[in-house]
Amino acid sequence: MTARIVSIGTAVPAARIGQDAVRELFASQPGVDRLTRRRIQGAFGASAIEHRHTVLGELAGLPPTPGAPEFLDADGTLRAPTTGPRNDLYTELAPGLGAEAARNALTDAGLAASAVTHVVTVSCTGFFAPGPDYRLVRDLGLPTTTERYHLGFIGCAAALPGLRLASRITDSQPDAVVLVVCVELCSLHIRASADPQQIVAASVFGDGAAAAVIAGPTAVQDAGGLDLDRFGTALTDEGEDDMVWTIGDHGFEMVLSAEVPRIIGREIRAAVDRFVGPDAPDAWAVHPGGRSVLDRVEAGLDLDPAALDASRAVLREYGNMSSATILFILRGLLHDDTLAEGARVAGLAFGPGLTVESALMTRRLGRGRASGDDAVRRGLAEAAPALAARA
């Protein structure tokens, strides 16, 4: 037996913004010339995104967070707060969003917080210490003996290393229950710019959090979910300078060149063939770094267009939420009753470097059910007294 994702919970900020409105905001900034306007119109129009969520309420016409730096003047001009105030806002808002996603995951699993033995937090859009892992223990009322790990600044691919770490933990402690929480507030680093790479970044990134409950093989034997069968990681032959995430004086700065989709399209077949093997997966969870990334993966792997429907749906409704995004996709697959017992699911995510992270999973329906949710709750409910006593 292997570690299993038994539930996934998600959370997004209340402010929801339409892609057309954000496009017009950037296009109307002072000093935007005709070429920059065309680039903005092109990048936003080609994104395949309809809506995103943000902690910056003023972008959606809501009152700003009290005491927060101003990101938007009354006349609609984007301001440029320095990195310190941006990170202060991350420190204030990220823990609550992560805790909301975690509570949703635990509720979906029917599991008490006291049963969690390990916490793994993932984020690349802010820093503070004691960090998100510490706050989760406090905010969820977890045992103070809960082991904590934080994976920081790995970028969009980081959820899969988070799941891999959870799997490694359960290898050595089969009765472990690991909570993996990804929280990203990408919009905190918004800025007006004529740089084509900054325009692309502004057109795709949104805010969100997602949490997965991973149970060791002896913790909950009858719950349904996704078995974590194996993981892979690879560096592409080029791309070190094409996807870069650095810290500047006015927020974190993303380099996202036009070469990224082309590199992925060129190298994805070899990376996936080495990892997946001869049998094609039944479902795909591919991180939607952007529409062009999904297009290149689809073409490079010769996939049916419907194979990436789950990824395209998350991109359309939420944008690219960095590390949290692939868990949104996996949650959709976890609740997809058309995905049969034993179906193989392949996960792919791309991060700075370029790094390709992979996961191969197997769908488990749980004991005596036609769909996964009831068995997840039943299996975990049966195990909960013993797990709580152990904690």
Coordinates of C-alpha atoms in Angstrom, one line a residue:
M1 CA 0.0 0.0 0.0
T2 CA 1.0 3.6 -0.5
A3 CA 0.2 7.1 0.7
R4 CA -3.2 8.4 -0.5
I5 CA -4.7 11.8 -1.0
V6 CA -8.1 11.4 0.8
S7 CA -9.4 14.9 0.4
I8 CA -8.6 18.3 -1.0
G9 CA -10.0 21.7 0.2
T10 CA -9.7 25.0 -1.6
A11 CA -10.2 28.7 -0.7
V12 CA -10.0 32.0 -2.6
P13 CA -10.3 35.6 -1.5
A14 CA -13.7 37.3 -1.7
A15 CA -12.7 39.8 -4.4
R16 CA -13.3 38.3 -7.9
I17 CA -12.2 40.3 -10.9
G18 CA -13.0 39.8 -14.6
Q19 CA -10.2 39.5 -17.0
D20 CA -11.6 42.3 -19.2
A21 CA -11.6 44.7 -16.3
V22 CA -8.0 44.0 -15.3
R23 CA -6.9 44.3 -19.0
E24 CA -8.5 47.8 -19.1
L25 CA -6.9 48.8 -15.8
F26 CA -3.5 48.0 -17.2
A27 CA -4.2 49.5 -20.6
S28 CA -5.4 52.8 -19.0
Q29 CA -2.3 53.4 -16.9
P30 CA -0.4 56.8 -17.5
G31 CA 2.3 56.6 -20.1
V32 CA 1.1 53.5 -21.8
D33 CA 2.0 53.9 -25.5
R34 CA 0.4 52.3 -28.5
L35 CA 2.8 49.3 -28.6
T36 CA 2.4 48.6 -24.9
R37 CA -1.4 48.8 -25.2
R38 CA -1.3 46.3 -28.1
R39 CA 0.9 44.0 -25.9
I40 CA -1.5 44.2 -23.0
Q41 CA -4.6 43.6 -25.2
G42 CA -2.8 40.6 -26.8
A43 CA -1.6 39.0 -23.6
F44 CA -4.9 39.4 -21.7
G45 CA -7.0 38.4 -24.7
A46 CA -5.0 35.2 -25.4
S47 CA -4.9 34.1 -21.7
A48 CA -8.1 31.9 -21.8
I49 CA -8.9 33.4 -18.3
E50 CA -12.3 34.8 -17.5
H51 CA -12.0 35.5 -13.8
R52 CA -9.4 35.6 -11.0
H53 CA -9.4 36.3 -7.3
T54 CA -7.3 38.8 -5.3
V55 CA -6.7 39.9 -1.8
L56 CA -6.5 43.5 -3.2
G57 CA -10.1 44.4 -2.8
E58 CA -9.7 47.8 -4.4
L59 CA -9.0 46.1 -7.8
A60 CA -12.6 44.8 -7.6
G61 CA -14.1 48.1 -6.3
L62 CA -14.1 46.9 -2.7
P63 CA -12.6 48.8 0.2
P64 CA -8.9 48.1 0.7
T65 CA -7.7 46.1 3.8
P66 CA -7.4 48.5 6.7
G67 CA -3.9 49.6 7.3
A68 CA -2.7 48.0 4.0
P69 CA -0.6 49.9 1.5
E70 CA -2.5 51.6 -1.3
F71 CA -2.2 49.8 -4.7
L72 CA -4.7 51.9 -6.6
D73 CA -5.2 55.7 -6.6
A74 CA -8.7 57.2 -6.8
D75 CA -8.1 58.0 -10.4
G76 CA -7.3 54.3 -11.2
T77 CA -3.5 54.7 -11.3
L78 CA -1.6 51.7 -10.0
R79 CA 0.8 52.6 -7.2
A80 CA 4.1 50.9 -6.5
P81 CA 4.4 50.0 -2.8
T82 CA 7.8 48.8 -1.7
T83 CA 8.4 45.1 -0.9
G84 CA 8.2 45.4 2.9
P85 CA 4.6 46.6 3.0
R86 CA 3.6 44.0 0.4
N87 CA 5.2 41.3 2.5
D88 CA 3.5 42.6 5.6
L89 CA 0.1 42.2 3.8
Y90 CA 1.1 38.6 2.9
T91 CA 2.0 37.9 6.6
E92 CA -1.5 39.3 7.6
L93 CA -3.6 37.5 5.0
A94 CA -1.9 34.3 3.8
P95 CA -2.3 32.3 7.1
G96 CA -6.1 32.8 7.2
L97 CA -6.6 31.7 3.6
G98 CA -4.4 28.7 4.1
A99 CA -6.3 27.7 7.2
E100 CA -9.6 28.0 5.4
A101 CA -8.5 25.6 2.7
A102 CA -7.1 23.2 5.4
R103 CA -10.4 23.3 7.3
N104 CA -12.3 22.5 4.1
A105 CA -10.0 19.6 3.4
L106 CA -10.4 18.2 7.0
T107 CA -14.2 18.6 6.8
D108 CA -14.4 16.9 3.5
A109 CA -12.4 14.0 5.0
G110 CA -14.5 13.9 8.1
L111 CA -11.3 14.1 10.1
A112 CA -10.6 16.0 13.3
A113 CA -7.6 18.4 13.3
S114 CA -6.2 16.5 16.3
A115 CA -5.5 13.5 14.0
V116 CA -2.9 15.4 11.9
T117 CA 0.6 14.4 12.6
H118 CA 2.6 16.4 10.1
V119 CA 2.1 19.8 8.3
V120 CA 3.8 20.7 5.1
T121 CA 3.3 24.3 3.9
V122 CA 4.1 25.6 0.4
S123 CA 4.4 29.2 -0.8
C124 CA 6.6 31.5 -2.9
T125 CA 4.8 34.8 -2.7
G126 CA 5.9 35.9 0.8
F127 CA 8.1 35.2 3.8
F128 CA 7.8 35.4 7.6
A129 CA 8.9 33.5 10.7
P130 CA 7.5 31.8 12.6
G131 CA 5.9 31.0 9.3
P132 CA 2.7 29.5 7.7
D133 CA 3.5 26.1 9.1
Y134 CA 3.5 27.5 12.7
R135 CA 0.4 29.5 12.1
L136 CA -1.5 26.4 10.9
V137 CA -0.7 24.6 14.1
R138 CA -2.0 27.5 16.1
D139 CA -5.0 28.4 13.9
L140 CA -6.3 24.9 13.5
G141 CA -5.6 23.9 17.1
L142 CA -3.3 21.1 16.0
P143 CA -1.2 19.3 18.7
T144 CA 1.9 21.4 19.5
T145 CA 4.0 18.3 18.8
T146 CA 2.9 18.3 15.1
E147 CA 5.9 18.1 12.9
R148 CA 6.2 21.0 10.5
Y149 CA 8.0 21.6 7.2
H150 CA 7.9 24.5 4.8
L151 CA 8.8 24.5 1.1
G152 CA 9.5 28.1 0.1
F153 CA 10.2 29.9 -3.2
I154 CA 10.0 26.8 -5.4
G155 CA 7.3 28.4 -7.6
C156 CA 4.4 26.9 -9.6
A157 CA 5.7 23.4 -9.4
A158 CA 5.9 23.2 -5.6
A159 CA 2.7 21.4 -4.8
L160 CA 4.1 18.1 -6.2
P161 CA 7.2 18.2 -4.1
G162 CA 4.9 18.9 -1.2
L163 CA 2.9 15.8 -2.0
R164 CA 6.2 13.9 -2.5
L165 CA 7.4 14.9 0.9
A166 CA 4.1 13.8 2.5
S167 CA 4.6 10.4 0.7
R168 CA 8.1 10.1 2.0
I169 CA 6.9 10.8 5.6
T170 CA 4.3 8.1 5.4
D171 CA 7.0 5.7 4.0
S172 CA 8.7 5.9 7.4
Q173 CA 5.6 6.4 9.5
P174 CA 2.7 4.4 7.9
D175 CA 0.1 5.7 10.3
A176 CA 0.9 9.4 9.6
V177 CA -1.8 11.9 8.5
V178 CA -0.1 14.7 6.6
L179 CA -1.7 18.1 5.8
V180 CA -0.1 19.8 2.8
V181 CA -1.2 23.4 2.4
C182 CA -0.3 25.7 -0.6
V183 CA -1.1 29.4 -0.3
E184 CA -0.2 32.0 -2.9
L185 CA -1.0 35.7 -3.0
C186 CA 0.4 36.5 -6.4
S187 CA -1.5 39.7 -6.8
L188 CA 0.5 41.3 -4.0
H189 CA 3.3 41.8 -6.6
I190 CA 1.2 43.5 -9.2
R191 CA 2.9 46.5 -11.0
A192 CA 2.4 48.6 -14.1
S193 CA 5.1 47.9 -16.6
A194 CA 5.8 48.1 -20.3
D195 CA 8.1 45.0 -20.1
P196 CA 6.4 42.2 -22.2
Q197 CA 7.3 39.6 -19.6
Q198 CA 5.8 41.6 -16.7
I199 CA 2.7 42.1 -18.9
V200 CA 2.4 38.3 -19.4
A201 CA 2.7 37.8 -15.7
A202 CA 0.1 40.4 -14.9
S203 CA -2.3 38.7 -17.3
V204 CA -2.3 35.2 -15.7
F205 CA -1.6 35.2 -11.9
G206 CA -4.3 35.1 -9.2
D207 CA -4.6 34.3 -5.5
G208 CA -5.7 31.1 -3.9
A209 CA -5.0 28.3 -1.4
A210 CA -5.5 24.6 -1.5
A211 CA -4.9 21.8 1.1
A212 CA -4.6 18.1 0.7
V213 CA -5.0 15.4 3.5
I214 CA -2.6 12.6 2.8
A215 CA -3.0 9.4 4.8
G216 CA -0.4 6.7 5.4
P217 CA -1.2 3.2 4.3
T218 CA -2.2 2.0 7.9
A219 CA -3.9 5.3 8.9
V220 CA -7.1 4.9 6.9
Q221 CA -7.2 1.7 4.8
D222 CA -10.8 2.0 3.5
A223 CA -10.9 5.6 2.4
G224 CA -11.1 6.5 -1.3
G225 CA -8.9 9.0 -3.0
L226 CA -5.8 9.1 -5.1
D227 CA -2.9 6.8 -4.3
L228 CA 0.5 8.5 -4.7
D229 CA 2.3 5.9 -6.6
R230 CA 5.5 7.6 -7.7
F231 CA 7.1 10.9 -8.4
G232 CA 9.6 12.3 -10.9
T233 CA 11.6 15.5 -11.4
A234 CA 13.7 16.7 -14.3
L235 CA 15.5 19.8 -15.4
T236 CA 15.1 20.8 -19.0
D237 CA 18.3 21.3 -21.1
E238 CA 17.6 25.1 -21.3
G239 CA 15.3 27.6 -19.6
E240 CA 17.3 28.7 -16.6
D241 CA 16.9 32.3 -17.6
D242 CA 13.4 32.0 -19.0
M243 CA 11.4 31.4 -15.9
V244 CA 12.9 33.3 -12.9
W245 CA 11.4 34.6 -9.6
T246 CA 13.4 37.2 -7.8
I247 CA 12.9 39.8 -5.0
G248 CA 12.9 43.4 -6.1
D249 CA 12.5 46.7 -4.3
H250 CA 8.8 46.9 -5.4
G251 CA 7.7 43.3 -4.9
F252 CA 8.8 40.0 -6.3
E253 CA 9.6 40.1 -10.0
M254 CA 8.6 37.3 -12.4
V255 CA 10.6 36.7 -15.6
L256 CA 8.3 34.6 -17.9
S257 CA 9.7 34.6 -21.4
A258 CA 7.9 33.5 -24.6
E259 CA 10.4 30.7 -24.8
V260 CA 8.8 28.9 -21.8
P261 CA 5.9 27.2 -23.8
R262 CA 8.3 26.3 -26.6
I263 CA 10.8 24.7 -24.3
I264 CA 8.0 22.7 -22.5
G265 CA 6.5 21.7 -25.9
R266 CA 9.9 20.5 -27.1
E267 CA 11.0 18.5 -24.1
I268 CA 7.7 17.3 -22.5
R269 CA 7.5 14.1 -24.5
A270 CA 10.9 12.8 -23.4
A271 CA 10.3 13.8 -19.8
V272 CA 6.8 12.1 -19.6
D273 CA 7.8 9.0 -21.5
R274 CA 10.6 8.4 -19.0
F275 CA 8.3 8.8 -16.1
V276 CA 4.9 7.4 -17.2
G277 CA 6.0 4.4 -19.2
P278 CA 4.2 2.7 -22.1
D279 CA 0.7 2.8 -20.7
A280 CA -1.1 6.1 -21.2
P281 CA -2.8 7.7 -18.1
D282 CA -6.6 7.9 -18.0
A283 CA -6.6 11.5 -16.8
W284 CA -4.3 14.4 -16.7
A285 CA -3.7 17.2 -14.1
V286 CA -1.4 19.7 -15.8
H287 CA -0.5 23.0 -14.2
P288 CA -1.9 25.7 -16.4
G289 CA 1.0 28.2 -16.4
G290 CA -0.9 29.8 -19.2
R291 CA -3.0 28.8 -22.2
S292 CA 0.1 28.4 -24.4
V293 CA 1.7 26.0 -21.9
L294 CA -1.4 23.8 -22.0
D295 CA -1.5 24.0 -25.8
R296 CA 2.2 22.9 -26.0
V297 CA 1.7 20.0 -23.6
E298 CA -1.4 18.9 -25.5
A299 CA 0.5 19.0 -28.8
G300 CA 3.8 17.6 -27.4
L301 CA 2.0 14.6 -25.9
D302 CA -0.5 14.2 -28.8
L303 CA -3.4 14.3 -26.3
D304 CA -7.1 14.4 -27.1
P305 CA -8.2 18.1 -26.5
A306 CA -10.6 16.9 -23.8
A307 CA -7.7 15.5 -21.8
L308 CA -6.8 18.9 -20.4
D309 CA -10.4 20.0 -19.8
A310 CA -9.9 20.0 -16.0
S311 CA -6.8 22.2 -16.3
R312 CA -8.4 24.6 -18.7
A313 CA -11.4 25.0 -16.5
V314 CA -9.3 26.0 -13.5
L315 CA -7.3 28.4 -15.6
R316 CA -10.5 29.9 -16.9
E317 CA -12.1 30.5 -13.5
Y318 CA -9.1 31.2 -11.3
G319 CA -6.0 32.0 -13.4
N320 CA -2.6 30.7 -12.4
M321 CA -2.4 30.6 -8.6
S322 CA 1.1 29.3 -8.7
S323 CA 1.6 26.2 -6.4
A324 CA -2.0 25.9 -5.4
T325 CA -3.4 25.5 -8.9
I326 CA -2.7 21.9 -9.5
L327 CA -4.5 20.9 -6.3
F328 CA -7.6 22.7 -7.6
I329 CA -7.3 20.5 -10.6
L330 CA -6.8 17.3 -8.6
R331 CA -9.8 18.2 -6.4
G332 CA -12.0 18.3 -9.5
L333 CA -10.7 14.8 -10.5
L334 CA -11.1 13.6 -6.9
H335 CA -14.8 14.4 -7.2
D336 CA -15.3 13.2 -10.8
D337 CA -17.5 10.1 -10.6
T338 CA -16.7 9.2 -14.2
L339 CA -13.1 8.4 -13.1
A340 CA -13.2 4.6 -12.4
E341 CA -11.5 2.5 -9.8
G342 CA -7.9 1.9 -10.8
A343 CA -7.8 4.8 -13.3
R344 CA -4.3 6.3 -13.6
V345 CA -3.9 10.0 -13.2
A346 CA -0.7 11.9 -14.3
G347 CA 0.2 15.2 -12.7
L348 CA 2.6 17.7 -14.3
A349 CA 3.8 21.1 -13.1
F350 CA 6.5 23.5 -14.2
G351 CA 8.7 25.7 -12.2
P352 CA 11.7 28.0 -12.4
G353 CA 14.7 26.4 -14.0
L354 CA 12.8 25.1 -16.0
T355 CA 11.9 22.3 -13.7
V356 CA 9.3 19.6 -14.6
E357 CA 7.7 17.9 -11.6
S358 CA 5.6 14.8 -12.1
A359 CA 3.3 12.5 -10.1
L360 CA 1.6 9.3 -11.1
M361 CA -1.6 8.5 -9.1
T362 CA -4.2 5.8 -9.0
R363 CA -7.9 6.4 -8.4
R364 CA -9.4 4.5 -5.4
L365 CA -13.1 4.5 -4.7
G366 CA -13.0 3.2 -1.2
R367 CA -15.0 0.4 0.3
G368 CA -18.3 -0.4 -1.3
R369 CA -19.1 2.8 -3.1
A370 CA -19.8 4.1 -6.6
S371 CA -18.2 7.5 -5.9
G372 CA -15.4 8.6 -3.6
D373 CA -16.7 11.1 -1.1
D374 CA -18.8 8.8 1.2
A375 CA -16.0 6.2 1.6
V376 CA -13.5 8.9 2.4
R377 CA -15.7 10.2 5.2
R378 CA -16.6 6.7 6.5
G379 CA -13.0 5.4 6.5
L380 CA -11.6 8.4 8.2
A381 CA -14.5 8.5 10.7
E382 CA -13.8 4.9 11.7
A383 CA -10.1 5.7 12.1
A384 CA -10.6 9.1 13.8
P385 CA -10.8 7.8 17.5
A386 CA -7.5 5.9 17.2
L387 CA -5.8 8.8 15.4
A388 CA -6.9 11.3 18.0
A389 CA -5.8 9.0 20.8
R390 CA -2.4 8.7 19.2
A391 CA -2.1 12.5 18.9

